[in-house]
Structures are given as C-alpha cells and as structure tokens.
JSON list of C-alpha atoms in Angstrom, two decimals:
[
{"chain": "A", "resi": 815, "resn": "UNK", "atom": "CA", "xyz": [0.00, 0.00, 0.00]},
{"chain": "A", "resi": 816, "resn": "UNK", "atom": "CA", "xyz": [3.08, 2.27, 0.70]},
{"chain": "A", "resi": 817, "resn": "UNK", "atom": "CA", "xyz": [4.24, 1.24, -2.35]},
{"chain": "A", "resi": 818, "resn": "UNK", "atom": "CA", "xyz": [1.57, 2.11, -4.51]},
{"chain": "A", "resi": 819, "resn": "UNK", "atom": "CA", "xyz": [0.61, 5.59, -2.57]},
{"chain": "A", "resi": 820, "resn": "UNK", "atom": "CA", "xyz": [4.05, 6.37, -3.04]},
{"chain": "A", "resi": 821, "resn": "UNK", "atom": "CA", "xyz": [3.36, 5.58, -6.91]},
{"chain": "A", "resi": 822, "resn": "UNK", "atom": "CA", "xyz": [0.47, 7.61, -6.87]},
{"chain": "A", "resi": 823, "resn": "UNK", "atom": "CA", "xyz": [2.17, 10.84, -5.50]},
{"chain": "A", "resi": 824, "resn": "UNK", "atom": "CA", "xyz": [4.65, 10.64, -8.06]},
{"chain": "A", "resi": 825, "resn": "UNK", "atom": "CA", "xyz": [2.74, 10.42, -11.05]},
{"chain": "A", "resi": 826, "resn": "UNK", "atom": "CA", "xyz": [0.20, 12.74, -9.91]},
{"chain": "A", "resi": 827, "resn": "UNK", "atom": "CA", "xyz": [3.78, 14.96, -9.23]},
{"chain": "A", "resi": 828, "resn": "UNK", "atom": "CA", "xyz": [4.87, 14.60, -12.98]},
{"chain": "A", "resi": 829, "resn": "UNK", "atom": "CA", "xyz": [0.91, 14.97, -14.32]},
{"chain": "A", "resi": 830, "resn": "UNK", "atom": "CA", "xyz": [1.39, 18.54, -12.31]},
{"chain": "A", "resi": 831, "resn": "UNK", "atom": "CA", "xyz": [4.73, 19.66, -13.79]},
{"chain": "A", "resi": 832, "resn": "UNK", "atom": "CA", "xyz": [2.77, 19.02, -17.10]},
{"chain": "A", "resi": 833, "resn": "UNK", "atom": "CA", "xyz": [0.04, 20.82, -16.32]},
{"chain": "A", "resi": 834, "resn": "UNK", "atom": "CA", "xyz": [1.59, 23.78, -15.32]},
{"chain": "A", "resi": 835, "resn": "UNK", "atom": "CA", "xyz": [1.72, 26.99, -17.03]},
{"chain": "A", "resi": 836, "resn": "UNK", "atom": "CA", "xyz": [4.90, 27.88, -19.37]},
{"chain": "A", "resi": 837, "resn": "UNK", "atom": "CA", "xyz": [7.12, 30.18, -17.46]},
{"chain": "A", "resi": 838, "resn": "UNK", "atom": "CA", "xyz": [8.06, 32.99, -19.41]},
{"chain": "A", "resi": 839, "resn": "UNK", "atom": "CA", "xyz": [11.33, 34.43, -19.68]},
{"chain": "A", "resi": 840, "resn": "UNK", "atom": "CA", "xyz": [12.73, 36.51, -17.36]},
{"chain": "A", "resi": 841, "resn": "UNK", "atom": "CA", "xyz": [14.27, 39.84, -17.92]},
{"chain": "A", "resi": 842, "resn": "UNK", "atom": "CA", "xyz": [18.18, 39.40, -18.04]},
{"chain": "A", "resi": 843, "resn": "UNK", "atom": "CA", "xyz": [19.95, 41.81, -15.12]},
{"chain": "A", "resi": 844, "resn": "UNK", "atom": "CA", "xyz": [21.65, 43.22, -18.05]},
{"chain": "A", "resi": 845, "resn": "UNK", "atom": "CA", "xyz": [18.88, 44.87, -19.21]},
{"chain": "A", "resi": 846, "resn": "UNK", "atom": "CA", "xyz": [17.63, 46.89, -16.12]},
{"chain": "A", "resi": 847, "resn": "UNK", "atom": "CA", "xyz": [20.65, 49.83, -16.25]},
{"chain": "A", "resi": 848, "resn": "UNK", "atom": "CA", "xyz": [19.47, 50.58, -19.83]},
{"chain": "A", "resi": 849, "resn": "UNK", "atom": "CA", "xyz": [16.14, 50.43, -19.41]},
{"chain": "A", "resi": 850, "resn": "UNK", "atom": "CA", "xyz": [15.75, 52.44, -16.24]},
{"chain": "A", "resi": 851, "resn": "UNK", "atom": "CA", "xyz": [18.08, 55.00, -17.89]},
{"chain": "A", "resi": 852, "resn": "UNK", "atom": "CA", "xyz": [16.02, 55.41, -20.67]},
{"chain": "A", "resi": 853, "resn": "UNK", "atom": "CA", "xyz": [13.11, 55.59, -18.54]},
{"chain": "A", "resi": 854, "resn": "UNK", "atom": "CA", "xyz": [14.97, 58.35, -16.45]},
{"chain": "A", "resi": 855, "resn": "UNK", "atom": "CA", "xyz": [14.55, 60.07, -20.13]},
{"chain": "A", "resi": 856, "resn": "UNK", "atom": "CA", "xyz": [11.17, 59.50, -20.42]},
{"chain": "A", "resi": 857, "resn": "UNK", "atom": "CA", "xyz": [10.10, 61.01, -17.46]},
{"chain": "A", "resi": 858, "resn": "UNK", "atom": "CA", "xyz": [11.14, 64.46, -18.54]},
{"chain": "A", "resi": 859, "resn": "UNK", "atom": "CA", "xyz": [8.80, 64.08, -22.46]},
{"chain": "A", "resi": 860, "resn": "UNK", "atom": "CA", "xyz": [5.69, 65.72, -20.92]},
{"chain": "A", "resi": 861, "resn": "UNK", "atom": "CA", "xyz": [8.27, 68.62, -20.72]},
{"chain": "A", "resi": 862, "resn": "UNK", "atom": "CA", "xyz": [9.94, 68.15, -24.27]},
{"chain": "A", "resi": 863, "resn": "UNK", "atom": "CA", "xyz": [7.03, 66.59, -26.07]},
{"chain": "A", "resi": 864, "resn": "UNK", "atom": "CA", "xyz": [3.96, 68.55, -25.25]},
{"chain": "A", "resi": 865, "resn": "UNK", "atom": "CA", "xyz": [5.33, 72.20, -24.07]},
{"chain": "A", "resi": 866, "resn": "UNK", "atom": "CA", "xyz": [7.41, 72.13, -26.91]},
{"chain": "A", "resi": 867, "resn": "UNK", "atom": "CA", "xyz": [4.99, 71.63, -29.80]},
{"chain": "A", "resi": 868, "resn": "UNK", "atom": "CA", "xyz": [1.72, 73.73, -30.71]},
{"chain": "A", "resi": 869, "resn": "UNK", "atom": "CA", "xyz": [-1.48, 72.27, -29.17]},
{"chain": "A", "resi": 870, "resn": "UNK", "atom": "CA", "xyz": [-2.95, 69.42, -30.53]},
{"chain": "A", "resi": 871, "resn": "UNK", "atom": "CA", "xyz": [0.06, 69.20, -33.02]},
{"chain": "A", "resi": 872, "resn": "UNK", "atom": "CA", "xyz": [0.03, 65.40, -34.08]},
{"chain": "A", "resi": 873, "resn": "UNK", "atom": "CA", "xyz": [2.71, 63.68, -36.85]},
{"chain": "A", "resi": 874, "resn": "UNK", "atom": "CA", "xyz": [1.76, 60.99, -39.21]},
{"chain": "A", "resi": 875, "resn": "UNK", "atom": "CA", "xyz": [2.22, 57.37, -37.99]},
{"chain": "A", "resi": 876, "resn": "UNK", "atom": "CA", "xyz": [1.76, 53.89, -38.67]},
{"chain": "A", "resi": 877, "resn": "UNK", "atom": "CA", "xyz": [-1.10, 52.23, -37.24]},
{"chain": "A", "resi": 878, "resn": "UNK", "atom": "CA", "xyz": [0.87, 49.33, -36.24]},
{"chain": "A", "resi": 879, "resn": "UNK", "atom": "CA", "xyz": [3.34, 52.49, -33.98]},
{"chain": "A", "resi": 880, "resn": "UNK", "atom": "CA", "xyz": [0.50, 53.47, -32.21]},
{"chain": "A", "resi": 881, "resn": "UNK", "atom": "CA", "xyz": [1.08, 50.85, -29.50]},
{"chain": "A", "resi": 882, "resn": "UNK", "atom": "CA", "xyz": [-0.32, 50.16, -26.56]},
{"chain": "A", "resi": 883, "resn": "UNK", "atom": "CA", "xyz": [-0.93, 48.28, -22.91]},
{"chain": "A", "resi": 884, "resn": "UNK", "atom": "CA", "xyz": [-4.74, 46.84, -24.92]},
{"chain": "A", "resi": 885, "resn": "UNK", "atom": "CA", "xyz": [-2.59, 45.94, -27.45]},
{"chain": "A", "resi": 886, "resn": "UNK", "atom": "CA", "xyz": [-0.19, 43.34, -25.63]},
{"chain": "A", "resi": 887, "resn": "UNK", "atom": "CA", "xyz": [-3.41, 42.00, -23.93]},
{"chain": "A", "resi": 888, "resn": "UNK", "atom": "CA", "xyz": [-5.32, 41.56, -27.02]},
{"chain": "A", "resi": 889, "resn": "UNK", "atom": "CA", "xyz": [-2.06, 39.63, -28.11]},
{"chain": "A", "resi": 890, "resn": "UNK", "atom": "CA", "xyz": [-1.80, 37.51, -25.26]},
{"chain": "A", "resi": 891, "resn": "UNK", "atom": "CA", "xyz": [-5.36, 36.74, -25.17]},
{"chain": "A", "resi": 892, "resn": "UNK", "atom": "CA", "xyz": [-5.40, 35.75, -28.89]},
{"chain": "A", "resi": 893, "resn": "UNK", "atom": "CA", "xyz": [-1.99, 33.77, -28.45]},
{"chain": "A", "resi": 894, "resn": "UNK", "atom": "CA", "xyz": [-1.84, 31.23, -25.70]},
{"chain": "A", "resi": 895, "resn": "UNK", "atom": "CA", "xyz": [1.55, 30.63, -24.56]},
{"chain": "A", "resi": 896, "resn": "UNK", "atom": "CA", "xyz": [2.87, 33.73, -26.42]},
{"chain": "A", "resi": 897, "resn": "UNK", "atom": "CA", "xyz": [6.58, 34.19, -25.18]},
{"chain": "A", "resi": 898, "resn": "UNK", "atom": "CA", "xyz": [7.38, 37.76, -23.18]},
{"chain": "A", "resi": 899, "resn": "UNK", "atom": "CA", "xyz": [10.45, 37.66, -25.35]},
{"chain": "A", "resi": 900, "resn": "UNK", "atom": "CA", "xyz": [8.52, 37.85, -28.64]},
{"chain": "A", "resi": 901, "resn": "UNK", "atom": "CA", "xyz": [6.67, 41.06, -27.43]},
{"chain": "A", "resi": 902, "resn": "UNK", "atom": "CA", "xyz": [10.07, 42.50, -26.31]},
{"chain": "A", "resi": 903, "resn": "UNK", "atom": "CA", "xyz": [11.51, 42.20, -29.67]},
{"chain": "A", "resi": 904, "resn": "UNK", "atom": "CA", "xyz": [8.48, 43.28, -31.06]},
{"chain": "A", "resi": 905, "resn": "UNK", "atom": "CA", "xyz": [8.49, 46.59, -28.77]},
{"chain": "A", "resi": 906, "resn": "UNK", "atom": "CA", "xyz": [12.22, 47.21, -30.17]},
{"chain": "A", "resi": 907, "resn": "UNK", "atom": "CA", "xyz": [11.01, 47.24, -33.59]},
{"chain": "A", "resi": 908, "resn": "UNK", "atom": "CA", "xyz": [7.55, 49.71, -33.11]},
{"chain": "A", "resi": 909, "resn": "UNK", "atom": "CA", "xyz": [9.67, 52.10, -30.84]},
{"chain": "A", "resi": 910, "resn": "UNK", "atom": "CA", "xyz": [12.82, 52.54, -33.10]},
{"chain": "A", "resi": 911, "resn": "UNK", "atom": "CA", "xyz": [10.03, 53.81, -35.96]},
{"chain": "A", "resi": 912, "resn": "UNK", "atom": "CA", "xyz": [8.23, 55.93, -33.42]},
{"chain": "A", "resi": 913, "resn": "UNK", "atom": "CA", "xyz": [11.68, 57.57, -32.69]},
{"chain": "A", "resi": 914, "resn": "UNK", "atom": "CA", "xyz": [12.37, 58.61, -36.09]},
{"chain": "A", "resi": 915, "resn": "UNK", "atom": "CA", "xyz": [9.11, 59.63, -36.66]},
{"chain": "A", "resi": 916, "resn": "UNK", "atom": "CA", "xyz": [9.36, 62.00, -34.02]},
{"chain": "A", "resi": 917, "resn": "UNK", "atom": "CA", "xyz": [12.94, 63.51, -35.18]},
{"chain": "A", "resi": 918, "resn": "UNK", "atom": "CA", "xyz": [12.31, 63.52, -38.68]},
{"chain": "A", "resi": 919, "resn": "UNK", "atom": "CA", "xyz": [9.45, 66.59, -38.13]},
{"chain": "A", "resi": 920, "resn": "UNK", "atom": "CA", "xyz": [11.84, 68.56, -35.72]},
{"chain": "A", "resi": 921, "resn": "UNK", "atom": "CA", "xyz": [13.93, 71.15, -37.09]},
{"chain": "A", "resi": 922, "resn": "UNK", "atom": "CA", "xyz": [17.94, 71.14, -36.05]},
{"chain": "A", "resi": 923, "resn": "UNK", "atom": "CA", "xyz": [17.01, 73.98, -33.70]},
{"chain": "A", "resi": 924, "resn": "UNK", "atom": "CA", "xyz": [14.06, 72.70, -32.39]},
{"chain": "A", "resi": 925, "resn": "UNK", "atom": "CA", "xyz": [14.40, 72.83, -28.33]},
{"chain": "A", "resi": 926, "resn": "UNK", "atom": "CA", "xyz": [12.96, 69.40, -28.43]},
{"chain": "A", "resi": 927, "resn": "UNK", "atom": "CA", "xyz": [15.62, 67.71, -31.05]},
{"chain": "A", "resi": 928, "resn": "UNK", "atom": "CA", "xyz": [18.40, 67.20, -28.12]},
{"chain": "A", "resi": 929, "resn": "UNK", "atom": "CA", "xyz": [16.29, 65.61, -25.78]},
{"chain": "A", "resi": 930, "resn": "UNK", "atom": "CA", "xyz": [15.14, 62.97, -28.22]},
{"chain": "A", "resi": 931, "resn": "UNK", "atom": "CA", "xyz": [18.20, 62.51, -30.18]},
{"chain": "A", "resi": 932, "resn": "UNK", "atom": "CA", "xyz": [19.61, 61.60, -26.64]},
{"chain": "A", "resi": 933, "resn": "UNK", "atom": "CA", "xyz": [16.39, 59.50, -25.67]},
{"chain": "A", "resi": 934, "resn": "UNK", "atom": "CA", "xyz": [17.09, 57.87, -29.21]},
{"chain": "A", "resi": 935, "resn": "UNK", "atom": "CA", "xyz": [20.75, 56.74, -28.22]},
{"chain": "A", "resi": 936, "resn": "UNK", "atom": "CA", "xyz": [19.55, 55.50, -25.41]},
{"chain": "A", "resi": 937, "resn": "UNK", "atom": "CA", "xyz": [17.24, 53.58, -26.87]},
{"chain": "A", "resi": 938, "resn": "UNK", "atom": "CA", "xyz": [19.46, 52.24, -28.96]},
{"chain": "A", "resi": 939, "resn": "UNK", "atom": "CA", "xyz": [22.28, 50.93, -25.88]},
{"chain": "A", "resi": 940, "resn": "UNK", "atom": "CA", "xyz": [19.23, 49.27, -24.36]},
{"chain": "A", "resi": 941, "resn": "UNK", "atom": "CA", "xyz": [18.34, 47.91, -27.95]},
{"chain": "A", "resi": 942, "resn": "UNK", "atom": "CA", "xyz": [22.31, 46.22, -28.30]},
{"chain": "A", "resi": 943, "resn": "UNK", "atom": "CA", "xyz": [22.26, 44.86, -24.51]},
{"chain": "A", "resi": 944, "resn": "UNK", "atom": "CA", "xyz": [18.94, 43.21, -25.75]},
{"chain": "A", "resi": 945, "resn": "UNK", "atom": "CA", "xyz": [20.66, 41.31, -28.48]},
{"chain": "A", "resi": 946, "resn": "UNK", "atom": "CA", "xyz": [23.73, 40.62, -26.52]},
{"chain": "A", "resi": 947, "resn": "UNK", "atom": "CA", "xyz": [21.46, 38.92, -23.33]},
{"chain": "A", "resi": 948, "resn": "UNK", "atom": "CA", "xyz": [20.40, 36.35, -25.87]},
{"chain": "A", "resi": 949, "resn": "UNK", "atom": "CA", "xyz": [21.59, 33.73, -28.07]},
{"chain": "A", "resi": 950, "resn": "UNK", "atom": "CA", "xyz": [21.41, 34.63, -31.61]},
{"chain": "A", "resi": 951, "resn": "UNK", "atom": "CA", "xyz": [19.28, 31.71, -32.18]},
{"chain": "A", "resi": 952, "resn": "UNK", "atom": "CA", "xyz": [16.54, 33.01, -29.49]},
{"chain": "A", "resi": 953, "resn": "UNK", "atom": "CA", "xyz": [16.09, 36.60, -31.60]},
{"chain": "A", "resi": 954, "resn": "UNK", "atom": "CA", "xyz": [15.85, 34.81, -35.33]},
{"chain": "A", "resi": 955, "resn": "UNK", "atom": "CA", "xyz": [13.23, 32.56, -34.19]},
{"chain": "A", "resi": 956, "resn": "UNK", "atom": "CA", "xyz": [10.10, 32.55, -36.94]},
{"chain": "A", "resi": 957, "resn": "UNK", "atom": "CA", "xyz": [7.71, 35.02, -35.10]},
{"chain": "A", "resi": 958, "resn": "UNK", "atom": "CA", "xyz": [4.13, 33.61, -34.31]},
{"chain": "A", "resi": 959, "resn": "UNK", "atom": "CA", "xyz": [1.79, 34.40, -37.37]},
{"chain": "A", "resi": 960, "resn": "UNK", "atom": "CA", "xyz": [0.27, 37.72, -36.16]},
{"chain": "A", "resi": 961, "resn": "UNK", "atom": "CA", "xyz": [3.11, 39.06, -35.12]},
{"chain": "A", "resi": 962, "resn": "UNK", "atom": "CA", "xyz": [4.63, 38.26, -38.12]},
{"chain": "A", "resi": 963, "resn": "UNK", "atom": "CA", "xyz": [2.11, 40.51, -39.54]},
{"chain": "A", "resi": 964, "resn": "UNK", "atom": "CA", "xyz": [2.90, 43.57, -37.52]},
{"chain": "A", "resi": 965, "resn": "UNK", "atom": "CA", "xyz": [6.49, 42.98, -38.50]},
{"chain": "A", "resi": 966, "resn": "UNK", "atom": "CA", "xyz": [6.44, 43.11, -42.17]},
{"chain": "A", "resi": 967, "resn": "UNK", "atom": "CA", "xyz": [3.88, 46.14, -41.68]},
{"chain": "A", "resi": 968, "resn": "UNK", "atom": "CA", "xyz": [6.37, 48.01, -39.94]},
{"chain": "A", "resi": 969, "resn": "UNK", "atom": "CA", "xyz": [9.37, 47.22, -42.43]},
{"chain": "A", "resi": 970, "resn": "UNK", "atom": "CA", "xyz": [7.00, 47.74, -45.54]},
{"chain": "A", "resi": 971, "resn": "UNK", "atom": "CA", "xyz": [8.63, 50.77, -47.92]},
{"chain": "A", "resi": 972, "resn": "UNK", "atom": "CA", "xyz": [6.84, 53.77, -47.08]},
{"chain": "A", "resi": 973, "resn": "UNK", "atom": "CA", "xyz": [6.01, 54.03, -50.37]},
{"chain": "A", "resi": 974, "resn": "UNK", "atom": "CA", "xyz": [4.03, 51.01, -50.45]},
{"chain": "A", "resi": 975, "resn": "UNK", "atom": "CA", "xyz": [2.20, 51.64, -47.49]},
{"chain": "A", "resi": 976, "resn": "UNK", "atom": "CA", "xyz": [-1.70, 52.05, -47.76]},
{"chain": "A", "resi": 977, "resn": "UNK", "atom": "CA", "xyz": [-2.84, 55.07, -47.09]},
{"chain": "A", "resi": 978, "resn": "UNK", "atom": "CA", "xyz": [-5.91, 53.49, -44.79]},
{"chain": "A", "resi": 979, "resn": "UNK", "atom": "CA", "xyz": [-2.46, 52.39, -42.23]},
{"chain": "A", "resi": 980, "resn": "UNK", "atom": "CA", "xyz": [-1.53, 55.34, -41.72]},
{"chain": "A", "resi": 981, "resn": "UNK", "atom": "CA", "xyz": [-2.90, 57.58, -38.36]},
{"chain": "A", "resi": 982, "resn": "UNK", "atom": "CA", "xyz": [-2.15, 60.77, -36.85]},
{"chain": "A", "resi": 983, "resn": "UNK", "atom": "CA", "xyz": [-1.21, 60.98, -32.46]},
{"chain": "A", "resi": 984, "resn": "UNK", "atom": "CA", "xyz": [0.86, 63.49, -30.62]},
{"chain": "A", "resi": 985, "resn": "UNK", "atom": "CA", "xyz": [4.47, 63.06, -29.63]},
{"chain": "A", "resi": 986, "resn": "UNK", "atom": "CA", "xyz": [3.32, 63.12, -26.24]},
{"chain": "A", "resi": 987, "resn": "UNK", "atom": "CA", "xyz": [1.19, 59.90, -26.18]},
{"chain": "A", "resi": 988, "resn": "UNK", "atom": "CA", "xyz": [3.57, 58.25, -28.53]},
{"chain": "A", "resi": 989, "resn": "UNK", "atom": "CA", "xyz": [6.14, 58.15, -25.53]},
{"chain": "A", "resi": 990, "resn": "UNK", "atom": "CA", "xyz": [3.02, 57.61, -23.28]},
{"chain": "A", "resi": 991, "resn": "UNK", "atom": "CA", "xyz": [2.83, 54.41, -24.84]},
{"chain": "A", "resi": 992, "resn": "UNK", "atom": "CA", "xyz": [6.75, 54.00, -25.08]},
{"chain": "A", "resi": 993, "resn": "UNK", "atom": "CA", "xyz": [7.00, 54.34, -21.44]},
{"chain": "A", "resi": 994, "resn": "UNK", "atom": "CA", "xyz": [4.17, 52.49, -20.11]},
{"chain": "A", "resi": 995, "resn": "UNK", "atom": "CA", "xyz": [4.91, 49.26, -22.80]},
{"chain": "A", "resi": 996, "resn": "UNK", "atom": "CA", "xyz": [8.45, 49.06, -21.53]},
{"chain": "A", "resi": 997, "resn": "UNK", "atom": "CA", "xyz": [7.39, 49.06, -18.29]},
{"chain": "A", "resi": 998, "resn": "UNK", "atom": "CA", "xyz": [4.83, 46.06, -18.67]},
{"chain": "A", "resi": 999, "resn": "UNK", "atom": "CA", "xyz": [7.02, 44.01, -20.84]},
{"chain": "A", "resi": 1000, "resn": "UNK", "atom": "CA", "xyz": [10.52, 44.37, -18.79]},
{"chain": "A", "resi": 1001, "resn": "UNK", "atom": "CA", "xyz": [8.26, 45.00, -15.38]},
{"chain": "A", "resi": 1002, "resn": "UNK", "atom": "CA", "xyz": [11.11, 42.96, -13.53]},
{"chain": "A", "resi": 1003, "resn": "UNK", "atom": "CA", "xyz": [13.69, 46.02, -14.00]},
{"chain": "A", "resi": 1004, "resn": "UNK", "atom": "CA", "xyz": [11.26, 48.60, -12.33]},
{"chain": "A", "resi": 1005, "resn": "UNK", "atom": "CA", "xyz": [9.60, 46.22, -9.87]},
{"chain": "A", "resi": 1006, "resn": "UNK", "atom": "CA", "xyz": [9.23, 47.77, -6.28]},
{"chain": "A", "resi": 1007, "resn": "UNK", "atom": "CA", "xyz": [10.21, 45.69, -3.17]},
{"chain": "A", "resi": 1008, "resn": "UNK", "atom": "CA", "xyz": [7.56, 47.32, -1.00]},
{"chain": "A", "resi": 1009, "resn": "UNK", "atom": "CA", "xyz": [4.65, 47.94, -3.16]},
{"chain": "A", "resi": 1010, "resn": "UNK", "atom": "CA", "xyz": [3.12, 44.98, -6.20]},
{"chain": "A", "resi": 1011, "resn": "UNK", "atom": "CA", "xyz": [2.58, 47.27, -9.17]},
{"chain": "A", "resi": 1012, "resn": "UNK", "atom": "CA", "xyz": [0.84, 45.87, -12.28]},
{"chain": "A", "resi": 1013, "resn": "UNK", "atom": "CA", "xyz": [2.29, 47.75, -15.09]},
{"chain": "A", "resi": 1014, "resn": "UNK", "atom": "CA", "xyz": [0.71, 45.96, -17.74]},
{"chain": "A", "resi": 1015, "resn": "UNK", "atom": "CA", "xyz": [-2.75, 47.58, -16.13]},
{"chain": "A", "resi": 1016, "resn": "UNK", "atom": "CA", "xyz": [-4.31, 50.39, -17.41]},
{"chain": "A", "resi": 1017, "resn": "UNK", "atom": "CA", "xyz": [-5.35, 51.39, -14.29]},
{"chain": "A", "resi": 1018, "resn": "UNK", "atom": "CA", "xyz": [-2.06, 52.39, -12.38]},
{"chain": "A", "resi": 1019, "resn": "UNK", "atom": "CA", "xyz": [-1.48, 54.39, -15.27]},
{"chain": "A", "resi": 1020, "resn": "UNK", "atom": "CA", "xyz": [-4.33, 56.64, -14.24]},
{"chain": "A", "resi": 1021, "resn": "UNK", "atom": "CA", "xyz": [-3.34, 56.40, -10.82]},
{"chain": "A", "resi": 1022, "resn": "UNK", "atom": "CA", "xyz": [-0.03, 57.87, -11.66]},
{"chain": "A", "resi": 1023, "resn": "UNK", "atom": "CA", "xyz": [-1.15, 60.96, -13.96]},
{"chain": "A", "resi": 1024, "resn": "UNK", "atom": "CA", "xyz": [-2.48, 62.88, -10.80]},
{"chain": "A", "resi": 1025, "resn": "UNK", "atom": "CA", "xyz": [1.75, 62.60, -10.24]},
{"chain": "A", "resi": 1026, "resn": "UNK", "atom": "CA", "xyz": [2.62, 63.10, -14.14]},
{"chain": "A", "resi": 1027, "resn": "UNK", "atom": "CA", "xyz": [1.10, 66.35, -13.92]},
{"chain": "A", "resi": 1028, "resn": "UNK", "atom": "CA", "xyz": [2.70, 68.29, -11.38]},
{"chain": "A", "resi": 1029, "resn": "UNK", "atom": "CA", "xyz": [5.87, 70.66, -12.25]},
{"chain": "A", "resi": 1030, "resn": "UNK", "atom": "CA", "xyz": [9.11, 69.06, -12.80]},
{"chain": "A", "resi": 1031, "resn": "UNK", "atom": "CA", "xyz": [12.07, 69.87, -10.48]}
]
C-alpha cells in the first residue's frame, strides 16, 4: 500500500509539472541599467514633447506604432503561450520607428531635437544589450503568425504603405505608450520591493497621472 501511494504521488507529481503553465522568460539583469536609464529620459517628455509643440500638433504614424498596454493584452489573449520575449523584440522594432518619426518633423534647432536625439541613443544601448542577453538563435526565431504581420507592416517601404495604415497621435502619447509598454514588458527592472505594481494595467497608469502632472524639479 506504501508502495503504490508512493506511486500515486509521483505520477500525480509529474501529471502537475505538465500541467503547469509555461514560465516565461525573465528579464536578463543586463537589461535593467538601460532600461531604467532610458526611462529616467522619459520622465522628462511631458516637458519636451507637449510644451514644446503647438497644441494638438500630431505627426503621421503607422497604425501598427500606435502601440499600446490593450494591445499586448489583445495579443496575449489571442496567443496562448505567447513568449514575453517575442513582445520584447516586437516593442524594439515599433519604438525605433516611433523615434524617427518624431525627429524627422523637428527642425535642427528645435528645443525638443536634443532631448530625443539623446532618448534615441539610449534607446538604442538598451536595444544592443537586448541582443547581446540572448543567443542569436533566441532573436531569429520565426515570429508567431500575427506578429509576423505587424512585423512586415512596420518594415513595408513607405512608399508602399496604404494610405488606410496610416494615423495621426501626438508626440506626447507616442512616448506615453513608449513608457508604459516598456514598463509592462521588462516590469522585472522597475519592480518595487515594498509595493506589487501591475504595469501591464491600465489602471495604475491613471493612478499615476495625478503625479505626471505636477511641475518638474
């Protein structure tokens, strides 16, 4: 009888293990000293991207740039099993557009051009400790379907872009979405030992604007 609970435990041990959720990747420690310095960055763009520019002032985007926190959930709800590291590369590849976007309509004395040629380099070091925390193998993996998708929209010549993909938002909420998608998808580098945030909700987003909106030191 020993014997055969002891059987029992085990299998029902190994039926567990399968039943278990995949664990997603975690966020190398690499990662967090560029990130949270580019985040430093960001905290400034209400500042540079919205005192700066004329009200309501908006520059052309793609669709597909225009992304945010209901995005990655739609995606994850879609996708079961969908991979953290697949939306990180994915956030690399909408954010380095939305960048250039944003420089291409400022002139070379616009006050706003330093800050976001700077916020671009620093996108960039956090973009080559990215590749160099993961095997080269991990980063040309084929891309799930939809995703796929997304990708070749974003690549596709300019040219040959339909004009029903393209979409007009301000600078501003551009690096609105910037900041709080990084946060969500590398949540591990700005996690808080005393207080559970959930970065990927909407919610602490509004929590936070009360905060957003006072002067900056």
């Amino acid at each position: 009888m020993v014997q055969l609970s002891t059987s029992i435990c085990l299998v029902g041990g190994l039926l567990g293990l399968f039943l278990l959720p995949p664990v997603m990747a975690s966020t190398p420690a690499s990662m967090c000293t560029p990130l949270k310095t580019l985040n430093d960055s960001l905290s400034h763009r209400r500042r540079y991207m919205k005192h700066n520019f004329p009200i309501n002032y908006t520059i052309r985007v793609h669709e597909r740039e225009i992304f945010k926190l209901s995005n990655i959930s739609r995606m994850k709800l879609k996708m079961e099993e969908l991979d953290e590291l697949v939306l990180q590369r994915l956030w690399f590849q909408v954010n380095q557009g939305v960048l250039k976007k944003i420089i291409r309509v400022m002139p070379e004395r616009h006050p706003s051009r330093p800050y976001t040629a700077e916020l671009e380099k620093r996108f960039r070091d956090a973009e080559g400790v990215f590749v160099q925390s993961h095997p080269a193998e991990e980063l040309q993996q084929d891309l799930p379907e939809p995703i796929q998708d997304i990708w070749d929209a974003l690549t596709e010549e300019t040219d040959r872009v339909p004009e029903s993909s393209w979409r007009f938002a301000s600078p501003k909420s551009l690096l609105d979405n910037f900041c709080h998608t990084m946060c969500c998808l590398f949540s591990e580098c700005f996690a808080s030992a005393e207080v559970q945030q959930d970065y990927c909700g909407v919610s602490h987003w509004r929590k936070g604007r009360k905060k957003d909106l006072q002067p900056e030191s």
